Coordinates of C-alpha atoms in Angstrom, one line a residue:
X1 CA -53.5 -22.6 -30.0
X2 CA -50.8 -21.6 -27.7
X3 CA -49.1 -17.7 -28.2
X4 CA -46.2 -20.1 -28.8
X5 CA -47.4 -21.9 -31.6
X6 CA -48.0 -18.1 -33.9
X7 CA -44.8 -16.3 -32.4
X8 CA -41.5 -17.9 -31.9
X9 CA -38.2 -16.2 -30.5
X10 CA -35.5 -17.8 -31.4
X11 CA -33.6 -16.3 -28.5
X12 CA -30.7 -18.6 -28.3
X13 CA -29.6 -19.0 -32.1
X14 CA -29.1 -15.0 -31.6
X15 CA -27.1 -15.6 -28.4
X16 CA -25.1 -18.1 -30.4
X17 CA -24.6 -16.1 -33.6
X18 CA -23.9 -13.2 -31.5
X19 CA -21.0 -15.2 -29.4
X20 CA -19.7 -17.7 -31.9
X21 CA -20.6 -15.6 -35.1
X22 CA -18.7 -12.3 -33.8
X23 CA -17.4 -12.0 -30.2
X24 CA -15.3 -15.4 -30.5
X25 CA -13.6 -14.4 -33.8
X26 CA -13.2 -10.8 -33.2
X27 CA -11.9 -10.6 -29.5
X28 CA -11.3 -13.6 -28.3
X29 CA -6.9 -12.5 -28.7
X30 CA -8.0 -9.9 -26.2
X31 CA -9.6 -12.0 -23.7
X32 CA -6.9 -14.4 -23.7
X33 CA -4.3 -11.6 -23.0
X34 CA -6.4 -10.0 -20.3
X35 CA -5.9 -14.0 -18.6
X36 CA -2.3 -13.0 -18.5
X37 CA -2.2 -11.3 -15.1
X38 CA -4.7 -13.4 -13.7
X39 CA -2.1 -16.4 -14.9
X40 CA 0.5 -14.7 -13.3
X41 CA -0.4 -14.0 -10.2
X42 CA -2.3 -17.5 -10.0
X43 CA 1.0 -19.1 -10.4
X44 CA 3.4 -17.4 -8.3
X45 CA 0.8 -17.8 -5.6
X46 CA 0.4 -21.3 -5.8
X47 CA 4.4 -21.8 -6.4
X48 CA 4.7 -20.2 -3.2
X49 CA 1.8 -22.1 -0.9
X50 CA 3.5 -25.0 -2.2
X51 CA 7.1 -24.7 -1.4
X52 CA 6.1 -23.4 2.2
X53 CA 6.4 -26.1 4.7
X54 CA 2.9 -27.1 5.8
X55 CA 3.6 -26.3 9.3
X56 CA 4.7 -22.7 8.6
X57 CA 1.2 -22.6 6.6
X58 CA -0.4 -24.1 9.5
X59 CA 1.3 -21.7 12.4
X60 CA 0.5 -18.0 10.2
X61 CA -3.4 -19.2 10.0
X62 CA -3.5 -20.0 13.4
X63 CA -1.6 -17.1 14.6
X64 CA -4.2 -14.8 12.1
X65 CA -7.2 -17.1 13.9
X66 CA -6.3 -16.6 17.0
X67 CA -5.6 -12.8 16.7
X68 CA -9.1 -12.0 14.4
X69 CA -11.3 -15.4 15.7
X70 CA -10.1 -16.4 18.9
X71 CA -8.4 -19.5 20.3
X72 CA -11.0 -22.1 19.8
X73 CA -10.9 -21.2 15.7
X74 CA -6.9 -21.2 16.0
X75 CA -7.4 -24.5 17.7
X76 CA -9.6 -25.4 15.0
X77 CA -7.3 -24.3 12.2
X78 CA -4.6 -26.2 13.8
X79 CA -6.0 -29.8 14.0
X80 CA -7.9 -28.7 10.5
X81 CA -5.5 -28.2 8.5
X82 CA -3.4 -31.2 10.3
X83 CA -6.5 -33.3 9.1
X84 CA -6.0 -32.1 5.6
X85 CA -2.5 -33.1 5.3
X86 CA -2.9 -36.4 6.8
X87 CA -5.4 -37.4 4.4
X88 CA -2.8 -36.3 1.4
X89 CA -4.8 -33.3 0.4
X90 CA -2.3 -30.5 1.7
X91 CA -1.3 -29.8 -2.0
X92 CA -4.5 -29.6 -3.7
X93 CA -5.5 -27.5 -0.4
X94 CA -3.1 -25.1 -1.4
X95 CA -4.3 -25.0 -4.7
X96 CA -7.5 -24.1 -4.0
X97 CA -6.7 -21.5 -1.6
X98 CA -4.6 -19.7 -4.3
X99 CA -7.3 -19.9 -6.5
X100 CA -9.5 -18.0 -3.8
X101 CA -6.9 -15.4 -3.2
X102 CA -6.1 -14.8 -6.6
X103 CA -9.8 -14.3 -7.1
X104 CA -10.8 -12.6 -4.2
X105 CA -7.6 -10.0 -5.0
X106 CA -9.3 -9.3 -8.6
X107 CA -12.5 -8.5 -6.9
X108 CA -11.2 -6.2 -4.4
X109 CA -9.4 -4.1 -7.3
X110 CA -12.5 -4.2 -9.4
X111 CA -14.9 -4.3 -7.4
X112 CA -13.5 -1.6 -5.1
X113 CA -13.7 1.4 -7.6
X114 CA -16.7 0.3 -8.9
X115 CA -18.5 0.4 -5.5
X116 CA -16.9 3.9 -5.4
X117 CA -17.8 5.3 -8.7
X118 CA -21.6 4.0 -7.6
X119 CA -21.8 5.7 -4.8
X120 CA -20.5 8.8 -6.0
X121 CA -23.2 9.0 -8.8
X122 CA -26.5 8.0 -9.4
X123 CA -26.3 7.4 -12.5
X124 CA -23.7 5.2 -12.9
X125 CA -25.7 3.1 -10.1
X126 CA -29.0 3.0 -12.0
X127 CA -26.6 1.6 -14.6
X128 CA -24.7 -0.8 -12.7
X129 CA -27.6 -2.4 -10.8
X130 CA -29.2 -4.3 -13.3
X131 CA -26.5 -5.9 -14.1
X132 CA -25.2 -6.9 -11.0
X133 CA -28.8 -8.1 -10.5
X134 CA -28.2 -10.5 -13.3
X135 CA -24.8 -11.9 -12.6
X136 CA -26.0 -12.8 -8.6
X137 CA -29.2 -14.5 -10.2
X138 CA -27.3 -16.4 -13.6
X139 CA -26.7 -20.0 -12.5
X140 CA -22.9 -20.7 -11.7
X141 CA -22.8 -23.5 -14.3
X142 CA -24.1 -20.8 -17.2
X143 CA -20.9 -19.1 -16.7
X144 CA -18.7 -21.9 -17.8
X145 CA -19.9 -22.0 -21.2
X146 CA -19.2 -18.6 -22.5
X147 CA -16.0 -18.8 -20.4
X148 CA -14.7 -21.9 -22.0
X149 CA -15.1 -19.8 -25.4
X150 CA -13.5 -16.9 -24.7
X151 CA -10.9 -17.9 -22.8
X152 CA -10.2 -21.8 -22.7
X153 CA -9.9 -24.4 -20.4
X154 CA -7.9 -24.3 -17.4
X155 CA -7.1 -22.8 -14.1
X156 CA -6.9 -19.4 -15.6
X157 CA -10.5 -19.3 -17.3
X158 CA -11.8 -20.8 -14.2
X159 CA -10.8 -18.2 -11.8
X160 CA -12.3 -15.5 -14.2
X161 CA -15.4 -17.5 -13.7
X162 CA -15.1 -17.0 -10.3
X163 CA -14.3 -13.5 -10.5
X164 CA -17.2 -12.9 -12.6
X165 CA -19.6 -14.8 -10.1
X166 CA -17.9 -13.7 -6.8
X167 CA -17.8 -9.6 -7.4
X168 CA -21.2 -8.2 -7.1
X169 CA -21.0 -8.4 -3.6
X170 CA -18.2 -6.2 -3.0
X171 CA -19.3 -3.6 -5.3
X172 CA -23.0 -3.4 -3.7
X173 CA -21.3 -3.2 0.2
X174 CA -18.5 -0.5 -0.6
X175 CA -21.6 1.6 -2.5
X176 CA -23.7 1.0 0.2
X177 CA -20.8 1.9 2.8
X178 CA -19.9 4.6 1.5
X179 CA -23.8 6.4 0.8
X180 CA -24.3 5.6 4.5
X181 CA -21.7 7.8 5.9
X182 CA -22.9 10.8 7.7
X183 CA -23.8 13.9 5.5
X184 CA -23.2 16.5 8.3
X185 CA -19.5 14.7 8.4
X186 CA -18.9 15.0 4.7
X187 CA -20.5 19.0 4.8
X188 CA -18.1 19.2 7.5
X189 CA -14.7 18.3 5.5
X190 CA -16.0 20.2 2.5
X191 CA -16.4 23.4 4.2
X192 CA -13.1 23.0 6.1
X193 CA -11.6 22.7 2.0
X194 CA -11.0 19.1 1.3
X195 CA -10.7 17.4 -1.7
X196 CA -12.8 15.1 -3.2
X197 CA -9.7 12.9 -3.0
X198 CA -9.1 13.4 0.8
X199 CA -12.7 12.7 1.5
X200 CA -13.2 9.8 0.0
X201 CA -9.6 8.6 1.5
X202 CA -9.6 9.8 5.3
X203 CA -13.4 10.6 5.5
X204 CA -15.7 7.5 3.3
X205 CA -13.5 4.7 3.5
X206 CA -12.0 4.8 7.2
X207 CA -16.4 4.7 8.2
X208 CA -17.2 2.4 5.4
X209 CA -14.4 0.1 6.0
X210 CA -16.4 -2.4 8.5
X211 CA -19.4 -2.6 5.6
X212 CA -16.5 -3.1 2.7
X213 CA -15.3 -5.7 4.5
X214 CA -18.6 -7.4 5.0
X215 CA -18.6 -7.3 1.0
X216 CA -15.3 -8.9 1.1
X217 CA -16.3 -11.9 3.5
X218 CA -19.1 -12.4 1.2
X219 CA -16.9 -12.2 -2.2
X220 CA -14.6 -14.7 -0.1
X221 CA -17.2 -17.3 0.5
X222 CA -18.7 -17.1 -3.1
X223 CA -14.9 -17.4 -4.7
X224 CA -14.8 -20.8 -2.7
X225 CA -18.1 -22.2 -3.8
X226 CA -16.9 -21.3 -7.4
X227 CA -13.5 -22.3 -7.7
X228 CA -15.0 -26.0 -6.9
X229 CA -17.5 -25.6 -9.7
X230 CA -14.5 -24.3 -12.0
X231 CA -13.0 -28.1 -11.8
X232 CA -15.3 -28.8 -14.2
X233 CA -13.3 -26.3 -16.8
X234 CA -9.8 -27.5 -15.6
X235 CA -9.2 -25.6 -12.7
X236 CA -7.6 -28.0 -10.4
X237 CA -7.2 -28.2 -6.4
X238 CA -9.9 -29.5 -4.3
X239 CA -12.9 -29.6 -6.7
X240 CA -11.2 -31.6 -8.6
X241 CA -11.1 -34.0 -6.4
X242 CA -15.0 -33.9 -5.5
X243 CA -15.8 -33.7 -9.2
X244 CA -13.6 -37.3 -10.1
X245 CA -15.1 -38.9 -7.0
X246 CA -18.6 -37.9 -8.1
X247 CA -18.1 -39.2 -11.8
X248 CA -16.1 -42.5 -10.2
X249 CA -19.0 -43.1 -8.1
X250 CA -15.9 -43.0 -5.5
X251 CA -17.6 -41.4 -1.9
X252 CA -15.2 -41.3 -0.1
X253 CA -13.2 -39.4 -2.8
X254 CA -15.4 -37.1 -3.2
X255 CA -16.3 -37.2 0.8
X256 CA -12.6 -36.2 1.6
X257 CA -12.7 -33.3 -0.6
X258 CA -15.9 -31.6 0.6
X259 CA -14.2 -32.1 4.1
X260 CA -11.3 -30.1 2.7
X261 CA -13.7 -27.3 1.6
X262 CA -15.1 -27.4 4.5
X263 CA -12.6 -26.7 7.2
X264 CA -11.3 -24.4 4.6
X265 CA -13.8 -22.1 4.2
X266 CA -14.6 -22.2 8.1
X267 CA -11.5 -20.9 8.5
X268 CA -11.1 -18.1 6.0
X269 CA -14.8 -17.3 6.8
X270 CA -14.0 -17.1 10.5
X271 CA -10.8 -15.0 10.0
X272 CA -12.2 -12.3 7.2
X273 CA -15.4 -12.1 9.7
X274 CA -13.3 -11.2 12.6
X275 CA -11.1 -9.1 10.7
X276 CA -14.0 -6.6 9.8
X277 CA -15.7 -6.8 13.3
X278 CA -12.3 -6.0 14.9
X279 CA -12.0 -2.8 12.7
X280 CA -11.9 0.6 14.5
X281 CA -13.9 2.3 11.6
X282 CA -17.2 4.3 13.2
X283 CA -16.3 4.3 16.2
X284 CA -14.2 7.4 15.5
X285 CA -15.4 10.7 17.1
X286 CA -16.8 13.6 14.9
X287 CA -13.4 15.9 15.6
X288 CA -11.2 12.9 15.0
X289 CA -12.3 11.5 11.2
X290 CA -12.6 15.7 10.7
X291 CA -8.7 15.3 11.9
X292 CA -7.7 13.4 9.8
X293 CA -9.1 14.3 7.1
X294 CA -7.5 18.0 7.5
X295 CA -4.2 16.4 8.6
X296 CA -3.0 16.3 4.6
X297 CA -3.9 20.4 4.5
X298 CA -1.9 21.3 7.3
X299 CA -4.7 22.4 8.9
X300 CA -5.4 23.0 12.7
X301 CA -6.6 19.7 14.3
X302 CA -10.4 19.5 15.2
X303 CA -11.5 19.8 19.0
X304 CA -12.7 16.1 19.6
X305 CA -14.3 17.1 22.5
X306 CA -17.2 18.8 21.4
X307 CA -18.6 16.7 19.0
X308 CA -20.5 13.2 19.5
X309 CA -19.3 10.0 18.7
X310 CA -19.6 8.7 14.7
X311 CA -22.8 6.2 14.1
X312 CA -21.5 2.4 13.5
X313 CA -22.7 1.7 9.6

């Protein structure tokens, strides 16, 4: 006799009396207004991706390729995104990549202050680790159902998915940024009188920024692998089109669409990569972060001179 057959949880009858039985009645009007903003911004976005001119598109992303990636990526951007368009996916393209930045923008305001808030206390990261543990580790497809109840189907609902799945990654870099700058630097501001405020501002950030935006790279590439699972809620653009080919049995459907992804997120990947490695932050001197973090005081400026260059993160 098996443990199982004298002891039996039923685990999910609570998780469904707890979610149909009392969340869904009692909040689901708030989760359908918090959607609101998300809607907003979604479409607005996506209005604007679509009335540009596809060459315009094209030229920016090369131009930002070329100045972040180099010229074989802008090259690669160019004929890309031609490819796209000449297959007749330019408008779900556009889709999707509103989709990511309307997701990837969420993350960076929540995620952001909640990397902060961790590094600045202990506590609150004890707290918040767990649970970032379990939304990295929960299956993508588990967050659809809950989704679907709180909030619907649609594009909406499907980029809170891929908020939800895509964030952990920027809150663990900007905590782990931020705890890694220097002691001795942040001893230094606070004995010269700065604010809590200034430091974090002119001090943590400005040397955390390369690892922040590692964790925004990451939160990029996890939005994109999402928003193609979210088709299967509604959300349109180019998983959409790999999910109908894959229930039409249609491969080269479905074929076209992962080609879309693809080039898409080798370009985004490629531009967000070299947009951290090109960042100037920790390779500041000692006296220059301590200058401007005094500059808001009005105080004297710091001799750069004697004092050693600041460790890379």
């Amino acid at each position: 006799m098996s443990p199982a057959d004298l002891i039996t949880i039923p685990f999910d009858d609570w998780i469904n009396a707890f979610v149909r039985g009392w969340l869904v009645p009692n909040f689901r009007p708030v989760f359908r207004a918090a959607q609101v903003p998300v809607t907003v911004v979604l479409n607005n976005l996506n209005a604007f991706l679509l009335f540009v001119p596809m060459i315009l598109t094209t030229a920016a992303f090369a131009l930002a390729a070329w100045r972040y990636a180099g010229r074989g990526i802008a090259i690669f951007t160019i004929l890309g995104f031609a490819f796209i368009d000449m297959i007749g996916l330019w408008p779900e393209t556009m889709t999707t990549l509103a989709m990511i930045v309307t997701s990837v923008l969420f993350c960076a305001l929540i995620g952001l202050p909640l990397g902060i808030l961790a590094a600045r206390s202990d506590t609150f990261w004890r707290i918040l680790r767990p649970v970032l543990d379990v939304m990295q580790t929960i299956p993508s497809f588990v967050y659809l159902v809950p989704i679907v109840m709180l909030f619907g189907v649609g594009m909406a609902p499907g980029i809170i998915a891929t908020i939800i799945f895509a964030i952990p990654p920027m809150v663990r870099l900007t905590n782990l940024g931020i705890r890694n700058v220097r002691g001795d630097l942040t001893e230094a501001a606070r004995a010269f009188g700065s604010t809590e405020w200034q430091m974090l501002w002119d001090l943590q950030i400005p040397l955390a920024l390369r690892t922040i935006l590692a964790g925004l790279n990451q939160t990029l590439m996890l939005a994109l692998s999402m928003v193609v699972i979210a088709a299967l809620i509604g959300a349109g653009g180019l998983g959409l089109i790999v999910n109908t080919g894959l229930g039409r049995l249609d491969v080269g459907g479905a074929t076209a669409g992962g080609v879309g992804i693809v080039i898409l997120a080798i370009v985004l990947d490629r531009i967000t990569q070299g947009l951290g490695e090109g960042s100037k932050a920790g390779t500041l001197s000692v006296g220059q972060v301590l200058t401007r973090t005094l500059r808001g005081r009005g105080a004297a400026p710091v001799d750069a001179t004697v004092t050693g260059p600041v460790a890379r993160n």
